[in-house]
mmCIF file with all atom_site columns, C-alpha atoms in Angstrom:
data_model
loop_
_atom_site.group_PDB
_atom_site.id
_atom_site.type_symbol
_atom_site.label_atom_id
_atom_site.label_alt_id
_atom_site.label_comp_id
_atom_site.label_asym_id
_atom_site.label_entity_id
_atom_site.label_seq_id
_atom_site.pdbx_PDB_ins_code
_atom_site.Cartn_x
_atom_site.Cartn_y
_atom_site.Cartn_z
_atom_site.occupancy
_atom_site.B_iso_or_equiv
_atom_site.pdbx_formal_charge
_atom_site.auth_seq_id
_atom_site.auth_comp_id
_atom_site.auth_asym_id
_atom_site.auth_atom_id
_atom_site.pdbx_PDB_model_num
ATOM 1   C CA . UNK A 1 1   ? 0.000   0.000  0.000   1.00 26.00 ? 1   UNK A CA 1
ATOM 2   C CA . UNK A 1 2   ? 1.321   3.426  -0.940  1.00 27.00 ? 2   UNK A CA 1
ATOM 3   C CA . UNK A 1 3   ? 2.193   5.406  2.163   1.00 28.00 ? 3   UNK A CA 1
ATOM 4   C CA . UNK A 1 4   ? 0.007   8.499  2.435   1.00 30.00 ? 4   UNK A CA 1
ATOM 5   C CA . UNK A 1 5   ? 1.416   11.580 4.111   1.00 33.00 ? 5   UNK A CA 1
ATOM 6   C CA . UNK A 1 6   ? -0.606  14.438 5.557   1.00 39.00 ? 6   UNK A CA 1
ATOM 7   C CA . UNK A 1 7   ? 0.291   18.083 5.232   1.00 43.00 ? 7   UNK A CA 1
ATOM 8   C CA . UNK A 1 8   ? 0.907   18.240 8.968   1.00 41.00 ? 8   UNK A CA 1
ATOM 9   C CA . UNK A 1 9   ? 2.996   15.085 9.076   1.00 37.00 ? 9   UNK A CA 1
ATOM 10  C CA . UNK A 1 10  ? 5.178   16.325 6.252   1.00 42.00 ? 10  UNK A CA 1
ATOM 11  C CA . UNK A 1 11  ? 5.599   19.640 8.011   1.00 44.00 ? 11  UNK A CA 1
ATOM 12  C CA . UNK A 1 12  ? 6.393   17.925 11.278  1.00 38.00 ? 12  UNK A CA 1
ATOM 13  C CA . UNK A 1 13  ? 9.011   15.821 9.555   1.00 37.00 ? 13  UNK A CA 1
ATOM 14  C CA . UNK A 1 14  ? 10.503  18.932 7.969   1.00 39.00 ? 14  UNK A CA 1
ATOM 15  C CA . UNK A 1 15  ? 9.990   17.615 4.457   1.00 37.00 ? 15  UNK A CA 1
ATOM 16  C CA . UNK A 1 16  ? 7.000   19.552 3.231   1.00 42.00 ? 16  UNK A CA 1
ATOM 17  C CA . UNK A 1 17  ? 7.518   21.111 -0.160  1.00 41.00 ? 17  UNK A CA 1
ATOM 18  C CA . UNK A 1 18  ? 10.971  19.567 -0.444  1.00 43.00 ? 18  UNK A CA 1
ATOM 19  C CA . UNK A 1 19  ? 12.255  19.979 -3.941  1.00 41.00 ? 19  UNK A CA 1
ATOM 20  C CA . UNK A 1 20  ? 14.948  17.538 -4.986  1.00 41.00 ? 20  UNK A CA 1
ATOM 21  C CA . UNK A 1 21  ? 17.615  18.411 -7.556  1.00 42.00 ? 21  UNK A CA 1
ATOM 22  C CA . UNK A 1 22  ? 16.753  19.905 -10.910 1.00 35.00 ? 22  UNK A CA 1
ATOM 23  C CA . UNK A 1 23  ? 13.464  17.989 -11.112 1.00 39.00 ? 23  UNK A CA 1
ATOM 24  C CA . UNK A 1 24  ? 11.516  21.014 -9.932  1.00 49.00 ? 24  UNK A CA 1
ATOM 25  C CA . UNK A 1 25  ? 12.899  24.365 -11.042 1.00 88.00 ? 25  UNK A CA 1
ATOM 26  C CA . UNK A 1 26  ? 11.939  27.651 -9.444  1.00 92.00 ? 26  UNK A CA 1
ATOM 27  C CA . UNK A 1 27  ? 9.530   28.668 -12.221 1.00 93.00 ? 27  UNK A CA 1
ATOM 28  C CA . UNK A 1 28  ? 7.609   25.400 -11.894 1.00 94.00 ? 28  UNK A CA 1
ATOM 29  C CA . UNK A 1 29  ? 7.451   25.769 -8.101  1.00 94.00 ? 29  UNK A CA 1
ATOM 30  C CA . UNK A 1 30  ? 6.177   29.346 -8.422  1.00 96.00 ? 30  UNK A CA 1
ATOM 31  C CA . UNK A 1 31  ? 3.488   28.242 -10.886 1.00 96.00 ? 31  UNK A CA 1
ATOM 32  C CA . UNK A 1 32  ? 2.463   25.421 -8.542  1.00 95.00 ? 32  UNK A CA 1
ATOM 33  C CA . UNK A 1 33  ? 2.330   27.756 -5.522  1.00 97.00 ? 33  UNK A CA 1
ATOM 34  C CA . UNK A 1 34  ? 0.224   30.310 -7.385  1.00 97.00 ? 34  UNK A CA 1
ATOM 35  C CA . UNK A 1 35  ? -2.420  27.617 -8.087  1.00 96.00 ? 35  UNK A CA 1
ATOM 36  C CA . UNK A 1 36  ? -3.402  27.675 -4.417  1.00 97.00 ? 36  UNK A CA 1
ATOM 37  C CA . UNK A 1 37  ? -5.097  31.089 -4.372  1.00 98.00 ? 37  UNK A CA 1
ATOM 38  C CA . UNK A 1 38  ? -6.974  33.508 -6.620  1.00 98.00 ? 38  UNK A CA 1
ATOM 39  C CA . UNK A 1 39  ? -4.659  35.290 -9.082  1.00 97.00 ? 39  UNK A CA 1
ATOM 40  C CA . UNK A 1 40  ? -5.254  38.634 -7.329  1.00 97.00 ? 40  UNK A CA 1
ATOM 41  C CA . UNK A 1 41  ? -3.667  37.156 -4.173  1.00 98.00 ? 41  UNK A CA 1
ATOM 42  C CA . UNK A 1 42  ? -1.126  34.722 -5.640  1.00 98.00 ? 42  UNK A CA 1
ATOM 43  C CA . UNK A 1 43  ? 0.397   37.162 -8.128  1.00 97.00 ? 43  UNK A CA 1
ATOM 44  C CA . UNK A 1 44  ? 1.696   39.427 -5.345  1.00 98.00 ? 44  UNK A CA 1
ATOM 45  C CA . UNK A 1 45  ? 2.443   36.761 -2.744  1.00 98.00 ? 45  UNK A CA 1
ATOM 46  C CA . UNK A 1 46  ? 5.900   35.814 -1.544  1.00 98.00 ? 46  UNK A CA 1
ATOM 47  C CA . UNK A 1 47  ? 6.716   32.297 -2.723  1.00 97.00 ? 47  UNK A CA 1
ATOM 48  C CA . UNK A 1 48  ? 8.600   29.992 -0.374  1.00 95.00 ? 48  UNK A CA 1
ATOM 49  C CA . UNK A 1 49  ? 9.897   26.463 -0.756  1.00 92.00 ? 49  UNK A CA 1
ATOM 50  C CA . UNK A 1 50  ? 10.971  24.293 2.154   1.00 80.00 ? 50  UNK A CA 1
ATOM 51  C CA . UNK A 1 51  ? 13.889  21.934 1.730   1.00 75.00 ? 51  UNK A CA 1
ATOM 52  C CA . UNK A 1 52  ? 14.160  18.429 3.142   1.00 72.00 ? 52  UNK A CA 1
ATOM 53  C CA . UNK A 1 53  ? 15.687  19.827 6.365   1.00 74.00 ? 53  UNK A CA 1
ATOM 54  C CA . UNK A 1 54  ? 12.832  22.292 6.915   1.00 69.00 ? 54  UNK A CA 1
ATOM 55  C CA . UNK A 1 55  ? 14.780  25.394 5.865   1.00 79.00 ? 55  UNK A CA 1
ATOM 56  C CA . UNK A 1 56  ? 12.762  27.977 3.932   1.00 83.00 ? 56  UNK A CA 1
ATOM 57  C CA . UNK A 1 57  ? 14.008  29.426 0.673   1.00 91.00 ? 57  UNK A CA 1
ATOM 58  C CA . UNK A 1 58  ? 12.446  32.494 -0.913  1.00 95.00 ? 58  UNK A CA 1
ATOM 59  C CA . UNK A 1 59  ? 11.655  31.926 -4.585  1.00 96.00 ? 59  UNK A CA 1
ATOM 60  C CA . UNK A 1 60  ? 10.004  35.325 -5.017  1.00 97.00 ? 60  UNK A CA 1
ATOM 61  C CA . UNK A 1 61  ? 9.580   38.353 -2.770  1.00 97.00 ? 61  UNK A CA 1
ATOM 62  C CA . UNK A 1 62  ? 5.999   39.400 -2.089  1.00 97.00 ? 62  UNK A CA 1
ATOM 63  C CA . UNK A 1 63  ? 4.206   42.725 -2.253  1.00 97.00 ? 63  UNK A CA 1
ATOM 64  C CA . UNK A 1 64  ? 0.790   42.042 -0.668  1.00 97.00 ? 64  UNK A CA 1
ATOM 65  C CA . UNK A 1 65  ? 1.400   40.396 2.735   1.00 97.00 ? 65  UNK A CA 1
ATOM 66  C CA . UNK A 1 66  ? 0.497   36.884 1.522   1.00 98.00 ? 66  UNK A CA 1
ATOM 67  C CA . UNK A 1 67  ? 2.758   33.866 1.005   1.00 98.00 ? 67  UNK A CA 1
ATOM 68  C CA . UNK A 1 68  ? 2.398   30.703 -1.079  1.00 98.00 ? 68  UNK A CA 1
ATOM 69  C CA . UNK A 1 69  ? 4.149   27.332 -1.144  1.00 95.00 ? 69  UNK A CA 1
ATOM 70  C CA . UNK A 1 70  ? 4.181   24.825 -4.020  1.00 95.00 ? 70  UNK A CA 1
ATOM 71  C CA . UNK A 1 71  ? 2.754   21.330 -4.145  1.00 90.00 ? 71  UNK A CA 1
ATOM 72  C CA . UNK A 1 72  ? 4.730   18.739 -2.245  1.00 82.00 ? 72  UNK A CA 1
ATOM 73  C CA . UNK A 1 73  ? 5.716   16.159 -4.880  1.00 78.00 ? 73  UNK A CA 1
ATOM 74  C CA . UNK A 1 74  ? 5.993   13.490 -2.173  1.00 72.00 ? 74  UNK A CA 1
ATOM 75  C CA . UNK A 1 75  ? 2.330   13.664 -1.202  1.00 72.00 ? 75  UNK A CA 1
ATOM 76  C CA . UNK A 1 76  ? -0.420  11.719 -2.982  1.00 71.00 ? 76  UNK A CA 1
ATOM 77  C CA . UNK A 1 77  ? -2.361  14.703 -4.306  1.00 76.00 ? 77  UNK A CA 1
ATOM 78  C CA . UNK A 1 78  ? -2.043  18.410 -5.034  1.00 83.00 ? 78  UNK A CA 1
ATOM 79  C CA . UNK A 1 79  ? -1.501  20.536 -1.956  1.00 87.00 ? 79  UNK A CA 1
ATOM 80  C CA . UNK A 1 80  ? -0.100  23.991 -2.738  1.00 95.00 ? 80  UNK A CA 1
ATOM 81  C CA . UNK A 1 81  ? -1.173  26.583 -0.177  1.00 95.00 ? 81  UNK A CA 1
ATOM 82  C CA . UNK A 1 82  ? -1.253  30.336 0.343   1.00 98.00 ? 82  UNK A CA 1
ATOM 83  C CA . UNK A 1 83  ? -1.974  32.376 3.426   1.00 98.00 ? 83  UNK A CA 1
ATOM 84  C CA . UNK A 1 84  ? -1.612  35.626 5.274   1.00 98.00 ? 84  UNK A CA 1
ATOM 85  C CA . UNK A 1 85  ? 1.127   36.484 7.780   1.00 97.00 ? 85  UNK A CA 1
ATOM 86  C CA . UNK A 1 86  ? -0.903  35.238 10.766  1.00 97.00 ? 86  UNK A CA 1
ATOM 87  C CA . UNK A 1 87  ? -1.434  31.862 9.111   1.00 97.00 ? 87  UNK A CA 1
ATOM 88  C CA . UNK A 1 88  ? 2.340   31.512 8.589   1.00 95.00 ? 88  UNK A CA 1
ATOM 89  C CA . UNK A 1 89  ? 2.863   32.006 12.321  1.00 96.00 ? 89  UNK A CA 1
ATOM 90  C CA . UNK A 1 90  ? 0.206   29.341 12.992  1.00 96.00 ? 90  UNK A CA 1
ATOM 91  C CA . UNK A 1 91  ? 1.792   27.001 10.428  1.00 92.00 ? 91  UNK A CA 1
ATOM 92  C CA . UNK A 1 92  ? 5.264   27.394 11.932  1.00 91.00 ? 92  UNK A CA 1
ATOM 93  C CA . UNK A 1 93  ? 3.839   26.668 15.404  1.00 95.00 ? 93  UNK A CA 1
ATOM 94  C CA . UNK A 1 94  ? 2.348   23.472 13.965  1.00 93.00 ? 94  UNK A CA 1
ATOM 95  C CA . UNK A 1 95  ? 5.668   22.488 12.368  1.00 88.00 ? 95  UNK A CA 1
ATOM 96  C CA . UNK A 1 96  ? 7.560   23.164 15.587  1.00 92.00 ? 96  UNK A CA 1
ATOM 97  C CA . UNK A 1 97  ? 4.862   21.589 17.789  1.00 95.00 ? 97  UNK A CA 1
ATOM 98  C CA . UNK A 1 98  ? 4.491   24.844 19.714  1.00 96.00 ? 98  UNK A CA 1
ATOM 99  C CA . UNK A 1 99  ? 1.463   26.761 20.913  1.00 96.00 ? 99  UNK A CA 1
ATOM 100 C CA . UNK A 1 100 ? 0.049   28.996 18.147  1.00 96.00 ? 100 UNK A CA 1
ATOM 101 C CA . UNK A 1 101 ? 0.324   32.752 18.697  1.00 94.00 ? 101 UNK A CA 1
ATOM 102 C CA . UNK A 1 102 ? -2.441  34.327 20.755  1.00 91.00 ? 102 UNK A CA 1
ATOM 103 C CA . UNK A 1 103 ? -5.106  36.520 19.163  1.00 91.00 ? 103 UNK A CA 1
ATOM 104 C CA . UNK A 1 104 ? -3.864  36.145 15.563  1.00 96.00 ? 104 UNK A CA 1
ATOM 105 C CA . UNK A 1 105 ? -6.559  34.685 13.324  1.00 97.00 ? 105 UNK A CA 1
ATOM 106 C CA . UNK A 1 106 ? -5.204  33.581 9.951   1.00 97.00 ? 106 UNK A CA 1
ATOM 107 C CA . UNK A 1 107 ? -6.635  32.761 6.543   1.00 98.00 ? 107 UNK A CA 1
ATOM 108 C CA . UNK A 1 108 ? -5.324  30.167 4.089   1.00 98.00 ? 108 UNK A CA 1
ATOM 109 C CA . UNK A 1 109 ? -6.202  29.031 0.576   1.00 98.00 ? 109 UNK A CA 1
ATOM 110 C CA . UNK A 1 110 ? -5.853  25.505 -0.814  1.00 96.00 ? 110 UNK A CA 1
ATOM 111 C CA . UNK A 1 111 ? -7.828  25.930 -4.035  1.00 96.00 ? 111 UNK A CA 1
ATOM 112 C CA . UNK A 1 112 ? -6.048  23.035 -5.748  1.00 92.00 ? 112 UNK A CA 1
ATOM 113 C CA . UNK A 1 113 ? -7.193  20.726 -2.949  1.00 85.00 ? 113 UNK A CA 1
ATOM 114 C CA . UNK A 1 114 ? -5.315  19.188 -0.078  1.00 78.00 ? 114 UNK A CA 1
ATOM 115 C CA . UNK A 1 115 ? -3.569  15.950 0.648   1.00 71.00 ? 115 UNK A CA 1
ATOM 116 C CA . UNK A 1 116 ? -5.820  13.587 2.558   1.00 73.00 ? 116 UNK A CA 1
ATOM 117 C CA . UNK A 1 117 ? -5.222  13.400 6.272   1.00 84.00 ? 117 UNK A CA 1
ATOM 118 C CA . UNK A 1 118 ? -6.462  12.591 9.718   1.00 88.00 ? 118 UNK A CA 1
ATOM 119 C CA . UNK A 1 119 ? -9.228  14.854 10.958  1.00 91.00 ? 119 UNK A CA 1
ATOM 120 C CA . UNK A 1 120 ? -8.254  14.300 14.584  1.00 92.00 ? 120 UNK A CA 1
ATOM 121 C CA . UNK A 1 121 ? -4.447  13.901 14.681  1.00 92.00 ? 121 UNK A CA 1
ATOM 122 C CA . UNK A 1 122 ? -2.336  16.705 13.160  1.00 92.00 ? 122 UNK A CA 1
ATOM 123 C CA . UNK A 1 123 ? 0.697   14.423 13.022  1.00 90.00 ? 123 UNK A CA 1
ATOM 124 C CA . UNK A 1 124 ? -0.806  11.194 11.650  1.00 86.00 ? 124 UNK A CA 1
ATOM 125 C CA . UNK A 1 125 ? 1.151   9.881  8.665   1.00 79.00 ? 125 UNK A CA 1
ATOM 126 C CA . UNK A 1 126 ? -1.205  7.232  7.337   1.00 81.00 ? 126 UNK A CA 1
ATOM 127 C CA . UNK A 1 127 ? -4.725  5.898  7.773   1.00 81.00 ? 127 UNK A CA 1
ATOM 128 C CA . UNK A 1 128 ? -4.956  3.785  10.910  1.00 83.00 ? 128 UNK A CA 1
ATOM 129 C CA . UNK A 1 129 ? -7.840  2.610  13.039  1.00 85.00 ? 129 UNK A CA 1
ATOM 130 C CA . UNK A 1 130 ? -9.188  5.527  15.038  1.00 84.00 ? 130 UNK A CA 1
ATOM 131 C CA . UNK A 1 131 ? -7.333  8.379  13.340  1.00 85.00 ? 131 UNK A CA 1
ATOM 132 C CA . UNK A 1 132 ? -10.336 9.388  11.206  1.00 88.00 ? 132 UNK A CA 1
ATOM 133 C CA . UNK A 1 133 ? -8.691  9.724  7.797   1.00 85.00 ? 133 UNK A CA 1
ATOM 134 C CA . UNK A 1 134 ? -10.622 12.039 5.467   1.00 86.00 ? 134 UNK A CA 1
ATOM 135 C CA . UNK A 1 135 ? -10.457 13.316 1.890   1.00 83.00 ? 135 UNK A CA 1
ATOM 136 C CA . UNK A 1 136 ? -10.437 17.033 1.160   1.00 86.00 ? 136 UNK A CA 1
ATOM 137 C CA . UNK A 1 137 ? -11.019 18.981 -2.025  1.00 89.00 ? 137 UNK A CA 1
ATOM 138 C CA . UNK A 1 138 ? -10.464 22.663 -2.798  1.00 95.00 ? 138 UNK A CA 1
ATOM 139 C CA . UNK A 1 139 ? -10.995 24.688 0.374   1.00 95.00 ? 139 UNK A CA 1
ATOM 140 C CA . UNK A 1 140 ? -10.055 27.705 2.448   1.00 97.00 ? 140 UNK A CA 1
ATOM 141 C CA . UNK A 1 141 ? -9.151  27.628 6.124   1.00 96.00 ? 141 UNK A CA 1
ATOM 142 C CA . UNK A 1 142 ? -9.582  29.969 9.069   1.00 97.00 ? 142 UNK A CA 1
ATOM 143 C CA . UNK A 1 143 ? -6.809  29.127 11.523  1.00 97.00 ? 143 UNK A CA 1
ATOM 144 C CA . UNK A 1 144 ? -6.162  30.059 15.115  1.00 95.00 ? 144 UNK A CA 1
ATOM 145 C CA . UNK A 1 145 ? -9.767  31.091 15.720  1.00 94.00 ? 145 UNK A CA 1
ATOM 146 C CA . UNK A 1 146 ? -10.866 28.508 18.291  1.00 87.00 ? 146 UNK A CA 1
ATOM 147 C CA . UNK A 1 147 ? -13.113 30.939 20.134  1.00 84.00 ? 147 UNK A CA 1
ATOM 148 C CA . UNK A 1 148 ? -15.208 31.728 17.051  1.00 86.00 ? 148 UNK A CA 1
ATOM 149 C CA . UNK A 1 149 ? -15.707 28.195 15.702  1.00 91.00 ? 149 UNK A CA 1
ATOM 150 C CA . UNK A 1 150 ? -18.535 27.305 18.088  1.00 91.00 ? 150 UNK A CA 1
ATOM 151 C CA . UNK A 1 151 ? -21.434 25.710 16.270  1.00 93.00 ? 151 UNK A CA 1
ATOM 152 C CA . UNK A 1 152 ? -19.378 24.180 13.453  1.00 96.00 ? 152 UNK A CA 1
ATOM 153 C CA . UNK A 1 153 ? -19.247 20.368 13.364  1.00 95.00 ? 153 UNK A CA 1
ATOM 154 C CA . UNK A 1 154 ? -16.350 18.809 15.238  1.00 95.00 ? 154 UNK A CA 1
ATOM 155 C CA . UNK A 1 155 ? -17.143 15.248 14.190  1.00 93.00 ? 155 UNK A CA 1
ATOM 156 C CA . UNK A 1 156 ? -14.213 12.854 13.858  1.00 93.00 ? 156 UNK A CA 1
ATOM 157 C CA . UNK A 1 157 ? -15.573 11.883 10.414  1.00 92.00 ? 157 UNK A CA 1
ATOM 158 C CA . UNK A 1 158 ? -17.107 15.101 9.065   1.00 93.00 ? 158 UNK A CA 1
ATOM 159 C CA . UNK A 1 159 ? -19.026 15.718 5.872   1.00 94.00 ? 159 UNK A CA 1
ATOM 160 C CA . UNK A 1 160 ? -16.172 17.397 3.981   1.00 92.00 ? 160 UNK A CA 1
ATOM 161 C CA . UNK A 1 161 ? -18.601 18.983 1.514   1.00 93.00 ? 161 UNK A CA 1
ATOM 162 C CA . UNK A 1 162 ? -19.671 21.399 4.289   1.00 95.00 ? 162 UNK A CA 1
ATOM 163 C CA . UNK A 1 163 ? -17.692 23.610 6.719   1.00 96.00 ? 163 UNK A CA 1
ATOM 164 C CA . UNK A 1 164 ? -16.246 21.680 9.658   1.00 96.00 ? 164 UNK A CA 1
ATOM 165 C CA . UNK A 1 165 ? -13.516 21.866 12.299  1.00 96.00 ? 165 UNK A CA 1
ATOM 166 C CA . UNK A 1 166 ? -10.338 19.924 11.567  1.00 94.00 ? 166 UNK A CA 1
ATOM 167 C CA . UNK A 1 167 ? -8.182  18.747 14.479  1.00 94.00 ? 167 UNK A CA 1
ATOM 168 C CA . UNK A 1 168 ? -10.756 19.714 17.140  1.00 94.00 ? 168 UNK A CA 1
ATOM 169 C CA . UNK A 1 169 ? -9.500  19.666 20.709  1.00 93.00 ? 169 UNK A CA 1
ATOM 170 C CA . UNK A 1 170 ? -5.912  20.456 19.657  1.00 95.00 ? 170 UNK A CA 1
ATOM 171 C CA . UNK A 1 171 ? -4.103  23.803 19.607  1.00 95.00 ? 171 UNK A CA 1
ATOM 172 C CA . UNK A 1 172 ? -4.239  23.553 15.793  1.00 96.00 ? 172 UNK A CA 1
ATOM 173 C CA . UNK A 1 173 ? -8.023  23.262 15.408  1.00 95.00 ? 173 UNK A CA 1
ATOM 174 C CA . UNK A 1 174 ? -9.124  25.212 12.353  1.00 96.00 ? 174 UNK A CA 1
ATOM 175 C CA . UNK A 1 175 ? -12.207 25.777 10.246  1.00 96.00 ? 175 UNK A CA 1
ATOM 176 C CA . UNK A 1 176 ? -12.230 24.007 6.873   1.00 96.00 ? 176 UNK A CA 1
ATOM 177 C CA . UNK A 1 177 ? -14.523 25.608 4.281   1.00 96.00 ? 177 UNK A CA 1
ATOM 178 C CA . UNK A 1 178 ? -14.967 23.738 0.981   1.00 95.00 ? 178 UNK A CA 1
ATOM 179 C CA . UNK A 1 179 ? -15.245 25.903 -2.112  1.00 94.00 ? 179 UNK A CA 1
ATOM 180 C CA . UNK A 1 180 ? -16.600 23.375 -4.620  1.00 85.00 ? 180 UNK A CA 1
#
């Protein structure tokens, strides 16, 4: 069985968006990253790539306060993402397994879809009994807004065609909003 890797697990392992050798040049990574958000956002966003050791490399400077990262070629599906500055702080807290910053709600785009993952364990690396593996399509996310997500479903196995909370009960709980 092909090993499936979640966005969070790849981040935790420091391998998300790792680009190996000449197989993925900067122009291709920029094009991939821009697919995550509307052109009005992506065209002015800073573009970052993360190497296999977790170090960030700037592929393009930004002008609008947003950032984007390309698809991770090691994951089973498309997963480029873009977000605002607050979402980058939340994302780095997730990667480093630290508490997210207080009072900084963030917004992220994943309009090309997202790699499948556990809805209850941010660091799960494959489907296993009890980790509530789900499939996601194109969506946007509101991160670090635990106090304003009341009333949205927190089911372990949500209907991913409607808004729901991913990773409820963890510091990384966030609202997933499908767009198709």
